[in-house]
Coordinates of C-alpha atoms in Angstrom, one line a residue:
M1106 CA -64.1 -102.1 -79.5
T1107 CA -64.5 -103.1 -75.9
V1108 CA -61.6 -102.1 -73.7
T1109 CA -60.2 -105.1 -71.6
A1110 CA -57.4 -105.2 -69.1
T1111 CA -55.0 -107.1 -71.4
S1112 CA -51.5 -106.3 -72.6
V1113 CA -52.2 -107.9 -76.1
D1114 CA -55.4 -107.9 -78.1
E1115 CA -56.9 -111.5 -78.4
S1116 CA -57.3 -110.9 -82.2
D1117 CA -53.5 -111.2 -82.5
G1118 CA -53.8 -114.9 -81.6
L1119 CA -52.1 -114.5 -78.3
R1120 CA -53.5 -115.2 -74.9
P1121 CA -54.5 -112.1 -73.0
Q1122 CA -52.2 -111.2 -70.2
P1123 CA -53.6 -110.1 -66.8
A1124 CA -53.2 -106.5 -65.8
P1125 CA -50.2 -105.9 -63.5
A1126 CA -51.2 -106.3 -59.8
P1127 CA -51.5 -103.0 -57.9
R1128 CA -48.3 -102.1 -56.0
S1129 CA -50.2 -102.5 -52.7
A1130 CA -51.0 -106.1 -53.6
R1131 CA -47.4 -106.9 -54.5
L1132 CA -46.2 -105.4 -51.2
V1133 CA -48.7 -107.6 -49.3
R1134 CA -47.3 -110.7 -51.1
L1135 CA -43.8 -109.6 -50.2
A1136 CA -44.6 -108.9 -46.5
P1137 CA -44.0 -112.4 -45.2
A1138 CA -40.6 -112.7 -46.9
A1139 CA -39.6 -109.3 -45.5
A1140 CA -40.9 -110.2 -42.0
A1141 CA -39.0 -113.5 -42.0
T1142 CA -35.8 -111.8 -43.0
L1143 CA -36.2 -109.0 -40.4
A1144 CA -37.1 -111.6 -37.7
G1145 CA -33.8 -113.4 -38.4
L1146 CA -32.0 -110.1 -38.2
L1147 CA -33.7 -109.4 -34.9
L1148 CA -32.5 -112.7 -33.5
Y1149 CA -28.9 -111.8 -34.6
V1150 CA -29.2 -108.4 -32.7
S1151 CA -30.1 -110.4 -29.6
F1152 CA -26.6 -111.9 -29.6
P1153 CA -23.4 -110.5 -28.0
P1154 CA -21.6 -108.1 -28.0
R1155 CA -25.0 -106.5 -27.5
T1156 CA -26.9 -107.2 -24.3
L1157 CA -30.3 -107.4 -25.9
S1158 CA -31.1 -111.1 -25.3
W1159 CA -34.8 -110.3 -24.9
L1160 CA -35.1 -109.5 -28.6
A1161 CA -35.1 -113.2 -29.2
L1162 CA -38.7 -113.3 -28.0
P1163 CA -40.2 -110.9 -30.7
A1164 CA -37.9 -112.6 -33.3
F1165 CA -39.6 -116.0 -32.7
A1166 CA -43.0 -114.4 -32.2
A1167 CA -42.7 -112.9 -35.7
L1168 CA -41.4 -116.2 -37.1
G1169 CA -44.4 -118.1 -35.7
W1170 CA -46.7 -115.6 -37.3
V1171 CA -45.0 -115.8 -40.7
L1172 CA -45.0 -119.6 -40.8
R1173 CA -48.5 -120.3 -39.4
G1174 CA -50.5 -122.4 -41.9
R1175 CA -48.0 -122.1 -44.7
S1176 CA -47.5 -124.8 -47.3
R1177 CA -44.2 -126.8 -47.3
K1178 CA -42.8 -124.8 -50.2
A1179 CA -43.6 -121.4 -48.7
A1180 CA -42.3 -122.5 -45.3
L1181 CA -39.1 -123.7 -46.8
G1182 CA -38.5 -120.4 -48.5
L1183 CA -39.5 -118.3 -45.5
G1184 CA -37.4 -120.4 -43.1
Y1185 CA -34.4 -120.0 -45.4
L1186 CA -34.8 -116.2 -45.4
F1187 CA -35.0 -116.2 -41.6
G1188 CA -31.8 -118.3 -41.5
L1189 CA -30.0 -115.8 -43.9
G1190 CA -31.2 -112.8 -41.8
F1191 CA -29.8 -114.5 -38.7
L1192 CA -26.6 -116.2 -39.9
L1193 CA -25.3 -113.8 -42.5
P1194 CA -24.4 -111.1 -39.9
L1195 CA -23.7 -113.5 -37.1
L1196 CA -21.0 -115.4 -38.9
V1197 CA -19.4 -112.6 -40.9
W1198 CA -16.3 -113.1 -38.8
T1199 CA -15.6 -116.3 -40.6
G1200 CA -14.6 -114.3 -43.7
V1201 CA -12.4 -111.7 -42.0
E1202 CA -9.1 -113.1 -43.3
V1203 CA -10.1 -115.5 -46.0
G1204 CA -12.7 -113.4 -47.9
P1205 CA -16.4 -113.7 -48.4
G1206 CA -16.4 -117.1 -50.2
P1207 CA -16.1 -119.4 -47.2
W1208 CA -18.4 -117.2 -45.1
L1209 CA -21.1 -117.2 -47.8
A1210 CA -20.8 -120.9 -48.4
L1211 CA -21.1 -121.7 -44.6
V1212 CA -24.1 -119.5 -44.2
L1213 CA -25.9 -120.8 -47.3
I1214 CA -25.4 -124.4 -46.1
E1215 CA -26.4 -123.7 -42.4
A1216 CA -29.5 -121.8 -43.5
V1217 CA -30.8 -125.0 -45.2
F1218 CA -31.2 -126.5 -41.7
V1219 CA -33.2 -123.5 -40.6
A1220 CA -35.3 -123.8 -43.8
L1221 CA -36.1 -127.4 -42.9
V1222 CA -37.0 -126.3 -39.4
G1223 CA -39.3 -123.8 -40.9
V1224 CA -41.2 -126.6 -42.7
G1225 CA -41.6 -128.4 -39.4
I1226 CA -42.8 -125.3 -37.6
A1227 CA -45.4 -124.7 -40.3
A1228 CA -46.6 -128.3 -40.1
V1229 CA -47.2 -128.1 -36.3
S1230 CA -48.5 -124.5 -36.3
Q1231 CA -52.2 -125.5 -36.1
L1232 CA -51.9 -128.2 -33.6
P1233 CA -53.2 -127.7 -30.1
A1234 CA -50.4 -126.1 -28.0
A1235 CA -48.6 -125.2 -31.2
P1236 CA -45.8 -123.1 -29.5
V1237 CA -44.6 -126.2 -27.6
W1238 CA -44.3 -128.3 -30.7
A1239 CA -42.8 -125.4 -32.7
A1240 CA -40.1 -124.8 -30.0
A1241 CA -39.3 -128.5 -29.9
V1242 CA -38.8 -128.5 -33.7
W1243 CA -36.4 -125.5 -33.5
I1244 CA -34.3 -127.2 -30.8
A1245 CA -34.3 -130.5 -32.8
G1246 CA -32.9 -128.5 -35.7
E1247 CA -30.1 -127.1 -33.5
A1248 CA -29.4 -130.7 -32.4
V1249 CA -28.9 -131.8 -36.0
R1250 CA -26.9 -128.7 -36.9
A1251 CA -24.6 -129.4 -34.0
R1252 CA -23.7 -132.8 -35.4
V1253 CA -23.6 -132.6 -39.2
P1254 CA -21.9 -132.0 -41.5
F1255 CA -18.3 -132.5 -40.5
H1256 CA -19.1 -133.2 -36.8
G1257 CA -21.4 -130.2 -36.7
F1258 CA -21.4 -126.5 -36.2
P1259 CA -23.4 -125.4 -33.1
W1260 CA -22.5 -121.7 -33.4
G1261 CA -25.7 -119.7 -33.3
K1262 CA -27.6 -121.8 -30.8
V1263 CA -30.3 -119.7 -29.3
A1264 CA -28.9 -120.4 -25.8
F1265 CA -25.6 -118.8 -26.6
G1266 CA -27.4 -115.4 -27.0
Q1267 CA -28.8 -115.6 -23.4
A1268 CA -25.8 -114.9 -21.2
D1269 CA -27.3 -111.7 -20.0
G1270 CA -30.9 -112.9 -20.1
M1271 CA -33.4 -113.8 -17.3
F1272 CA -33.6 -117.4 -18.6
L1273 CA -29.9 -118.1 -18.0
P1274 CA -30.4 -120.2 -14.8
L1275 CA -32.2 -122.8 -16.9
A1276 CA -28.8 -123.8 -18.3
A1277 CA -28.3 -125.6 -15.0
V1278 CA -31.5 -127.6 -15.5
G1279 CA -30.8 -129.1 -18.8
G1280 CA -28.0 -127.3 -20.6
T1281 CA -28.3 -125.4 -23.9
P1282 CA -31.3 -127.5 -25.1
V1283 CA -33.5 -126.6 -22.2
L1284 CA -32.3 -122.9 -22.1
G1285 CA -32.9 -122.6 -25.8
F1286 CA -36.3 -124.4 -25.7
A1287 CA -37.5 -122.0 -22.9
V1288 CA -36.6 -118.9 -24.9
V1289 CA -38.1 -120.2 -28.2
L1290 CA -41.2 -121.4 -26.4
C1291 CA -41.7 -118.1 -24.8
G1292 CA -41.3 -116.3 -28.1
F1293 CA -43.7 -118.5 -30.0
G1294 CA -46.2 -118.3 -27.0
L1295 CA -46.0 -114.5 -27.1
G1296 CA -46.7 -114.4 -30.8
E1297 CA -49.6 -116.9 -30.4
A1298 CA -51.1 -114.8 -27.5
V1299 CA -51.0 -111.6 -29.6
R1300 CA -52.5 -113.4 -32.6
L1301 CA -55.4 -114.8 -30.5
A1302 CA -56.0 -111.4 -29.0
V1303 CA -56.2 -109.7 -32.4
H1304 CA -58.4 -112.5 -33.7
G1305 CA -60.7 -112.3 -30.7
R1306 CA -61.1 -108.6 -31.0
R1307 CA -62.0 -108.9 -34.7
T1308 CA -64.5 -111.9 -34.3
R1309 CA -65.7 -111.2 -30.7
T1310 CA -64.8 -114.8 -29.9
L1311 CA -62.0 -116.4 -27.8
R1312 CA -60.8 -120.0 -27.9
R1313 CA -60.1 -120.4 -24.2
S1314 CA -58.0 -123.6 -24.5
A1315 CA -55.8 -122.0 -27.2
A1316 CA -55.4 -118.8 -25.1
A1317 CA -54.5 -120.8 -22.0
A1318 CA -51.9 -122.8 -23.9
A1319 CA -50.4 -119.5 -25.3
L1320 CA -50.2 -117.9 -21.9
L1321 CA -48.7 -120.9 -20.3
S1322 CA -46.1 -121.0 -23.1
V1323 CA -45.0 -117.6 -21.8
A1324 CA -45.5 -118.1 -18.1
V1325 CA -43.9 -121.5 -17.6
P1326 CA -40.4 -120.6 -18.9
V1327 CA -40.4 -117.4 -16.9
V1328 CA -41.5 -119.2 -13.7
G1329 CA -39.0 -122.0 -14.4
A1330 CA -36.1 -119.5 -14.8
V1331 CA -37.0 -117.9 -11.5
A1332 CA -37.2 -121.3 -9.8
A1333 CA -33.9 -122.5 -11.3
R1334 CA -31.9 -119.7 -9.6
S1335 CA -31.6 -122.0 -6.6
L1336 CA -29.3 -124.2 -8.7
V1337 CA -26.9 -121.4 -9.3
S1338 CA -24.2 -120.9 -6.6
D1339 CA -20.8 -119.4 -6.2
K1340 CA -20.0 -121.2 -3.0
A1341 CA -16.6 -122.8 -2.7
E1342 CA -17.2 -126.5 -2.0
N1343 CA -13.6 -127.6 -2.2
G1344 CA -11.7 -124.5 -1.2
T1345 CA -10.4 -121.9 -3.6
A1346 CA -7.6 -121.5 -6.1
T1347 CA -5.8 -118.3 -7.0
V1348 CA -5.4 -118.4 -10.8
A1349 CA -3.6 -116.1 -13.2
L1350 CA -4.5 -115.7 -16.9
V1351 CA -1.8 -114.3 -19.2
Q1352 CA -2.7 -112.6 -22.4
G1353 CA 0.6 -111.9 -24.2
N1354 CA -0.9 -110.5 -27.4
V1355 CA 0.5 -111.2 -30.9
P1356 CA 2.8 -109.3 -33.3
R1357 CA 0.0 -108.9 -35.8
A1358 CA -3.7 -109.9 -36.3
G1359 CA -4.9 -112.3 -38.9
L1360 CA -3.8 -115.7 -40.3
E1361 CA -0.1 -114.7 -40.0
F1362 CA -0.3 -113.9 -36.3
N1363 CA 2.6 -116.4 -35.6
A1364 CA 4.7 -115.7 -38.7
Q1365 CA 7.5 -114.3 -36.7
R1366 CA 9.3 -117.2 -35.1
R1367 CA 8.8 -117.5 -31.4
A1368 CA 7.3 -114.0 -31.1
V1369 CA 4.0 -115.1 -29.6
L1370 CA 5.9 -117.3 -27.0
D1371 CA 8.2 -114.4 -26.1
Y1372 CA 5.2 -112.1 -25.6
H1373 CA 3.6 -114.4 -23.2
A1374 CA 6.8 -115.1 -21.3
R1375 CA 7.4 -111.3 -21.1
E1376 CA 3.9 -110.7 -19.6
T1377 CA 4.4 -113.6 -17.2
A1378 CA 7.7 -112.0 -16.1
R1379 CA 5.8 -108.7 -15.5
L1380 CA 3.3 -110.6 -13.4
A1381 CA 6.1 -112.2 -11.4
A1382 CA 7.6 -108.8 -10.7
D1383 CA 4.3 -107.5 -9.5
V1384 CA 3.8 -110.5 -7.3
R1385 CA 7.3 -109.8 -5.7
A1386 CA 6.4 -106.2 -5.3
G1387 CA 3.1 -107.1 -3.6
K1388 CA 1.0 -105.6 -6.4
A1389 CA -0.6 -108.9 -7.3
A1390 CA -1.5 -112.1 -5.5
R1391 CA 0.7 -115.1 -5.9
P1392 CA -1.1 -117.6 -8.2
D1393 CA -1.4 -121.3 -7.5
F1394 CA -1.1 -121.8 -11.3
V1395 CA -1.0 -119.8 -14.5
L1396 CA -3.1 -120.3 -17.6
W1397 CA -1.7 -119.4 -21.1
P1398 CA -3.9 -119.4 -24.2
E1399 CA -4.2 -121.8 -27.1
N1400 CA -1.2 -121.4 -29.4
S1401 CA 0.6 -119.2 -26.8
S1402 CA 3.8 -121.0 -27.7
D1403 CA 4.1 -120.7 -31.5
I1404 CA 7.2 -123.0 -31.3
D1405 CA 6.9 -126.6 -29.9
P1406 CA 8.7 -126.5 -26.6
L1407 CA 8.9 -130.2 -26.5
E1408 CA 11.0 -130.3 -29.6
Y1409 CA 12.9 -127.0 -29.7
P1410 CA 15.4 -126.3 -26.9
D1411 CA 15.2 -122.5 -27.2
A1412 CA 11.4 -122.6 -26.7
R1413 CA 11.8 -125.0 -23.8
L1414 CA 14.2 -122.7 -22.1
V1415 CA 11.8 -119.7 -22.5
V1416 CA 8.9 -121.7 -20.9
D1417 CA 11.2 -123.0 -18.1
Q1418 CA 12.3 -119.5 -17.3
A1419 CA 8.8 -118.2 -17.2
A1420 CA 7.6 -121.0 -14.9
K1421 CA 10.5 -120.5 -12.6
A1422 CA 10.0 -116.7 -12.5
I1423 CA 6.4 -117.0 -11.4
G1424 CA 7.1 -120.1 -9.2
A1425 CA 4.0 -121.9 -10.3
P1426 CA 2.9 -124.4 -13.0
I1427 CA 1.9 -123.0 -16.3
S1428 CA -0.6 -124.5 -18.7
I1429 CA 0.6 -123.5 -22.2
G1430 CA -0.9 -124.1 -25.6
S1431 CA 1.2 -125.2 -28.6
V1432 CA 1.1 -127.2 -31.8
V1433 CA 3.1 -130.4 -31.4
E1434 CA 4.0 -133.2 -33.8
R1435 CA 4.1 -136.8 -32.8
D1436 CA 4.8 -139.6 -35.2
G1437 CA 4.1 -137.3 -38.2
R1438 CA 0.7 -136.2 -36.7
L1439 CA -0.2 -132.7 -35.6
F1440 CA -2.0 -132.0 -32.3
N1441 CA -3.4 -128.8 -30.8
E1442 CA -2.1 -129.4 -27.3
Q1443 CA -2.2 -128.0 -23.9
I1444 CA 0.9 -128.8 -21.8
L1445 CA 1.1 -128.4 -18.0
W1446 CA 4.6 -127.2 -17.3
D1447 CA 6.0 -127.4 -13.7
P1448 CA 8.8 -125.0 -12.7
D1449 CA 10.9 -127.8 -11.4
K1450 CA 9.9 -130.9 -13.3
G1451 CA 9.0 -129.5 -16.7
P1452 CA 6.1 -130.9 -18.7
L1453 CA 3.8 -133.2 -16.6
Q1454 CA 0.5 -133.6 -18.3
T1455 CA -1.0 -132.9 -21.8
Y1456 CA -4.4 -132.5 -23.4
D1457 CA -5.0 -132.8 -27.1
K1458 CA -7.9 -130.9 -28.6
R1459 CA -10.6 -133.4 -29.6
Q1460 CA -13.2 -131.2 -31.5
I1461 CA -11.0 -129.8 -34.2
Q1462 CA -12.3 -127.1 -36.5
P1463 CA -13.2 -128.0 -40.1
F1464 CA -11.5 -125.7 -42.6
G1465 CA -9.3 -124.3 -39.9
E1466 CA -7.5 -127.3 -38.3
Y1467 CA -8.5 -129.8 -40.9
L1468 CA -9.8 -129.7 -44.5
P1469 CA -12.8 -131.9 -45.3
L1470 CA -13.2 -132.8 -49.0
R1471 CA -9.7 -131.6 -49.7
W1472 CA -9.7 -132.9 -53.3
L1473 CA -12.9 -131.0 -54.1
I1474 CA -11.8 -127.7 -52.4
G1475 CA -8.5 -127.9 -54.2
A1476 CA -10.2 -128.2 -57.5
I1477 CA -12.2 -125.1 -56.7
N1478 CA -9.4 -123.0 -55.3
E1479 CA -5.9 -124.2 -54.6
D1480 CA -5.2 -121.3 -52.3
W1481 CA -7.7 -122.6 -49.8
T1482 CA -5.9 -125.9 -49.5
A1483 CA -2.7 -124.1 -48.8
M1484 CA -4.2 -122.5 -45.7
V1485 CA -4.5 -125.9 -44.1
R1486 CA -1.4 -127.7 -45.4
Q1487 CA -1.6 -130.6 -43.0
D1488 CA -4.7 -131.8 -41.1
F1489 CA -4.6 -131.9 -37.3
S1490 CA -5.4 -135.2 -35.5
R1491 CA -8.0 -135.5 -32.8
G1492 CA -7.3 -136.1 -29.2
R1493 CA -9.0 -139.1 -27.5
E1494 CA -9.2 -138.3 -23.7
P1495 CA -10.9 -135.6 -21.8
G1496 CA -8.6 -132.9 -20.5
V1497 CA -8.4 -132.5 -16.7
F1498 CA -5.1 -131.2 -15.2
T1499 CA -4.4 -131.8 -11.6
V1500 CA -2.6 -128.7 -10.3
G1501 CA -1.9 -128.8 -6.5
G1502 CA -5.2 -129.5 -5.0
A1503 CA -7.3 -128.3 -7.9
K1504 CA -8.6 -130.2 -10.9
V1505 CA -8.9 -128.0 -14.0
G1506 CA -11.0 -129.1 -17.0
L1507 CA -9.9 -128.0 -20.4
A1508 CA -12.1 -127.2 -23.4
T1509 CA -9.9 -125.6 -26.1
C1510 CA -11.5 -122.7 -28.0
Y1511 CA -13.9 -124.2 -30.5
E1512 CA -14.8 -127.0 -28.1
A1513 CA -16.7 -124.6 -25.9
A1514 CA -19.5 -124.6 -28.5
F1515 CA -20.0 -128.4 -28.0
D1516 CA -22.1 -129.6 -25.1
W1517 CA -20.2 -132.9 -24.7
A1518 CA -16.7 -131.4 -24.9
V1519 CA -17.3 -129.3 -21.8
R1520 CA -19.5 -131.7 -19.8
D1521 CA -17.1 -134.6 -19.8
T1522 CA -14.4 -132.6 -18.2
V1523 CA -16.8 -132.1 -15.2
T1524 CA -17.9 -135.7 -15.1
H1525 CA -14.2 -136.6 -15.0
G1526 CA -13.7 -134.5 -11.9
A1527 CA -13.0 -130.9 -13.0
Q1528 CA -13.6 -128.4 -10.2
M1529 CA -13.2 -125.4 -12.5
I1530 CA -13.0 -125.1 -16.3
S1531 CA -10.6 -123.3 -18.6
V1532 CA -11.2 -122.4 -22.2
P1533 CA -7.8 -121.4 -23.7
S1534 CA -8.4 -119.7 -27.0
N1535 CA -6.7 -118.0 -29.9
N1536 CA -8.9 -115.4 -31.6
A1537 CA -6.1 -113.5 -33.3
T1538 CA -7.1 -114.8 -36.7
F1539 CA -10.5 -113.0 -36.4
D1540 CA -9.2 -109.5 -35.7
R1541 CA -11.6 -107.3 -33.7
S1542 CA -14.8 -109.1 -35.0
E1543 CA -17.7 -110.2 -32.8
M1544 CA -16.4 -113.7 -32.7
T1545 CA -14.5 -113.2 -29.4
Y1546 CA -17.7 -111.8 -27.7
Q1547 CA -19.8 -114.7 -29.0
Q1548 CA -17.3 -117.2 -27.7
L1549 CA -17.1 -115.5 -24.3
A1550 CA -20.9 -115.7 -24.0
M1551 CA -20.6 -119.5 -24.6
S1552 CA -18.2 -119.8 -21.7
R1553 CA -20.6 -117.9 -19.5
I1554 CA -23.4 -120.3 -20.4
R1555 CA -21.1 -123.2 -19.6
A1556 CA -20.3 -121.7 -16.2
V1557 CA -24.0 -121.8 -15.2
E1558 CA -24.6 -125.1 -16.9
H1559 CA -22.1 -126.9 -14.8
S1560 CA -21.8 -124.5 -11.8
R1561 CA -18.1 -124.1 -12.3
A1562 CA -15.9 -121.0 -12.4
V1563 CA -14.6 -120.6 -16.0
T1564 CA -11.4 -118.9 -17.1
V1565 CA -10.9 -117.8 -20.7
P1566 CA -7.2 -117.0 -21.5
V1567 CA -6.9 -115.7 -25.0
T1568 CA -3.8 -114.7 -27.0
S1569 CA -5.2 -111.3 -28.1
G1570 CA -8.4 -110.9 -26.0
I1571 CA -10.9 -110.9 -24.6
S1572 CA -9.5 -112.9 -21.7
A1573 CA -11.9 -113.2 -18.7
V1574 CA -12.7 -114.8 -15.4
I1575 CA -16.3 -116.0 -15.0
M1576 CA -18.0 -117.0 -11.8
P1577 CA -20.3 -120.1 -11.6
D1578 CA -23.3 -117.8 -11.9
G1579 CA -22.1 -116.5 -15.3
R1580 CA -20.8 -113.1 -14.1
V1581 CA -17.7 -111.8 -15.7
T1582 CA -15.6 -110.5 -12.8
Q1583 CA -12.5 -109.5 -14.7
K1584 CA -11.7 -109.1 -18.4
T1585 CA -9.0 -107.6 -20.6
G1586 CA -9.2 -105.5 -23.7
M1587 CA -8.4 -106.7 -27.2
F1588 CA -4.9 -106.8 -28.7
V1589 CA -3.2 -105.6 -25.5
P1590 CA -0.8 -107.5 -23.3
A1591 CA -2.4 -108.1 -19.9
Y1592 CA -2.8 -110.5 -17.0
L1593 CA -5.6 -111.3 -14.6
V1594 CA -5.3 -112.7 -11.1
Q1595 CA -8.3 -113.9 -9.1
K1596 CA -9.3 -116.3 -6.4
V1597 CA -12.0 -118.6 -7.8
P1598 CA -14.2 -121.2 -6.0
L1599 CA -13.6 -124.9 -6.6
R1600 CA -16.8 -127.0 -6.8
S1601 CA -17.5 -130.7 -7.1
S1602 CA -21.3 -130.9 -7.0
E1603 CA -23.1 -131.6 -10.3
T1604 CA -26.1 -129.7 -11.7
P1605 CA -29.1 -131.5 -13.2
A1606 CA -27.7 -130.5 -16.6
T1607 CA -24.4 -132.2 -15.9
E1608 CA -26.1 -135.4 -14.6
L1609 CA -28.6 -135.6 -17.4
G1610 CA -26.2 -135.0 -20.2
V1611 CA -27.8 -135.5 -23.6
L1612 CA -31.1 -136.8 -22.2
P1613 CA -33.0 -133.4 -22.2
E1614 CA -32.1 -132.8 -25.8
A1615 CA -33.2 -136.3 -26.8
V1616 CA -36.6 -135.7 -25.1
V1617 CA -37.1 -132.5 -27.0
V1618 CA -36.1 -134.2 -30.3
L1619 CA -38.7 -136.9 -29.6
L1620 CA -41.2 -134.3 -28.8
A1621 CA -40.5 -132.6 -32.1
A1622 CA -40.8 -135.9 -34.0
G1623 CA -44.1 -136.6 -32.3
G1624 CA -45.5 -133.2 -33.2
V1625 CA -44.5 -133.4 -36.8
G1626 CA -45.9 -137.0 -37.0
W1627 CA -49.2 -135.8 -35.5
A1628 CA -49.4 -133.0 -38.0
I1629 CA -48.7 -135.3 -40.9
A1630 CA -51.3 -137.8 -39.7
A1631 CA -53.9 -135.0 -39.3
G1632 CA -53.2 -133.7 -42.8
L1633 CA -53.7 -137.2 -44.3
R1634 CA -57.0 -137.6 -42.4
A1635 CA -58.2 -134.3 -43.7
R1636 CA -57.4 -135.2 -47.3
R1637 CA -59.1 -138.5 -47.0
A1638 CA -62.2 -136.7 -45.6
E1639 CA -62.2 -134.3 -48.5
R1640 CA -62.1 -137.2 -51.1
A1641 CA -64.9 -138.9 -49.3

C-alpha cells in the first residue's frame, strides 16, 4: 500500500486530512500577530511615567510593516491586537478600585477604533508616499475616538506620550493632531525606509521616488520640530503672578477618599495654614492667589456653615483668594464646581466642569448597566450636570483658565479658556480614586502638552499628587510626591499672545481627517480599477 500524508485512509470513505504544518511554518503565520501585539506594547512603554517617548517611532514602524498589503480581514485583526497591546496596560488604572470588568470593557471597545484604523492603514499602504496617508488615517482615528461614544475618550493620543520628546514644540503649531501626526509619520517613514533598504539589497534595485518619500517622512517632522522651537517662550508678557498650590492629601485612597465627613477640606485648610505660617516666617513667598484641587472641599461650603467657616478662615490666614473645588447642588442638580473664594468677600466666581466623565460622574445606559450589575449603578447614584461657560477666574491682575481634571484630555476644553483671555491655566484634579497608578503621570503629561500648545504656564493642584508647576515650554519646575501633604509656591509668567495652535483650533485636525479620507478613497478607487482590469 502506498504511504500518503493523511490522517485517515481514503478507503474509510473519509476525505484525507493534510499533514500538520511544520512548527516553523506555524510560527511564521503567527509572526504578524505577535509583531502587532508587541508593537502596541512598545507604544505603551513610550508613555509616562517612563521617559522613552522615542519608542513610539519603532512601534509605528513595526505596525506599518505588519499591515502593508494586508486584506481587510487580516488588517482588522492585526489592528485589534495592536490596540490591545497598547491600551490594556495603558488603561489598567481604570480598574484599580472597581475591578477588571470596566477596564476590560473599555479596552475592548476602544481597541475596535484601532482595528478600523488598521484597515485604513493597510488600504493606503501601497499608495505613493504611503507613510503620509497612513499617519493621517491614524490621527483621523484619534479624532473619532475623542468624540464617540459618550462624548469621546481621547486618553492614549500619541501626542500625550511626547512630553519629553523632541517633537514637543510642534504642539504649538497645531496642537495634539499635528504633534501626533509628526510622530506617527516619522515612525511609518522609518519603517518604510528600512523596508526599501532591505528590498533593494535583495533585488539590487531601488525605487528612488519611494525612497525619497520615506526619507522625507522622517526628515520633515524632525526639521519641523526644530523650527517650531521659536514658538516656545517663557517670557512674561503681562507681568508675573506668585501662585501657591495646596495638596492637602486624603484620609484614604480609593473610591471612599471622602467618606469621613469634612476630612479632605480640613486637610487642605491645615496645609494652607502651614503655608501661611511659613509666609509670615519668611520661609515662603506670599502668593497672589492659592489653588486648591478638584474635590478639595468634600462638603459644599455654599450650603454648610461649618465648611464655609473653614474656607473663610483658610483664606483669611493666607490673605489671598483661594480657588477651591467642591461638589455643589443647585435646583436638584449636581455640579463639579470650582469656587473663587475671597478672604473678605467670600465666594466671587464659579466654574462648573463641562466635560464630565462617563461612568465616573454620570452613567450612560444606566438601565442596561443596572441589568448587568446593580453594584455599578450604586457607584454613580446621581448624574452630574454639565457646565455651559468656559472657566476664567480674574484674580487681581491675572486671568486664570480652568480645565478640571478629565477636561485636560480634550483639546477644546483647554483652548477656549485661552481664547477667552486666560493668561495661565490651572488643571485642578483629584486622582485619589486611582491610588498610585500611572494615571496621575499620564495626566501630568497632558498638562505639559497643553502648556506648549498654548504657550501658557500650567499649574496642576491635585488632592493626593502629583501636584506640579509647568512652564510654557513644558518644563516641570516643581512637583510634589504622592499621598503626602505639601504646598508649592512659584512665580509664573502671564502671557496673552496666541500660538498658531490656539488660533487655528480644530482646523489642523480637520485637514488631517480630510487627508485620510482622500487617501482611503484613492486606495479604494485603485483597487476597483485593478479588479476591473483583471476581469477584462
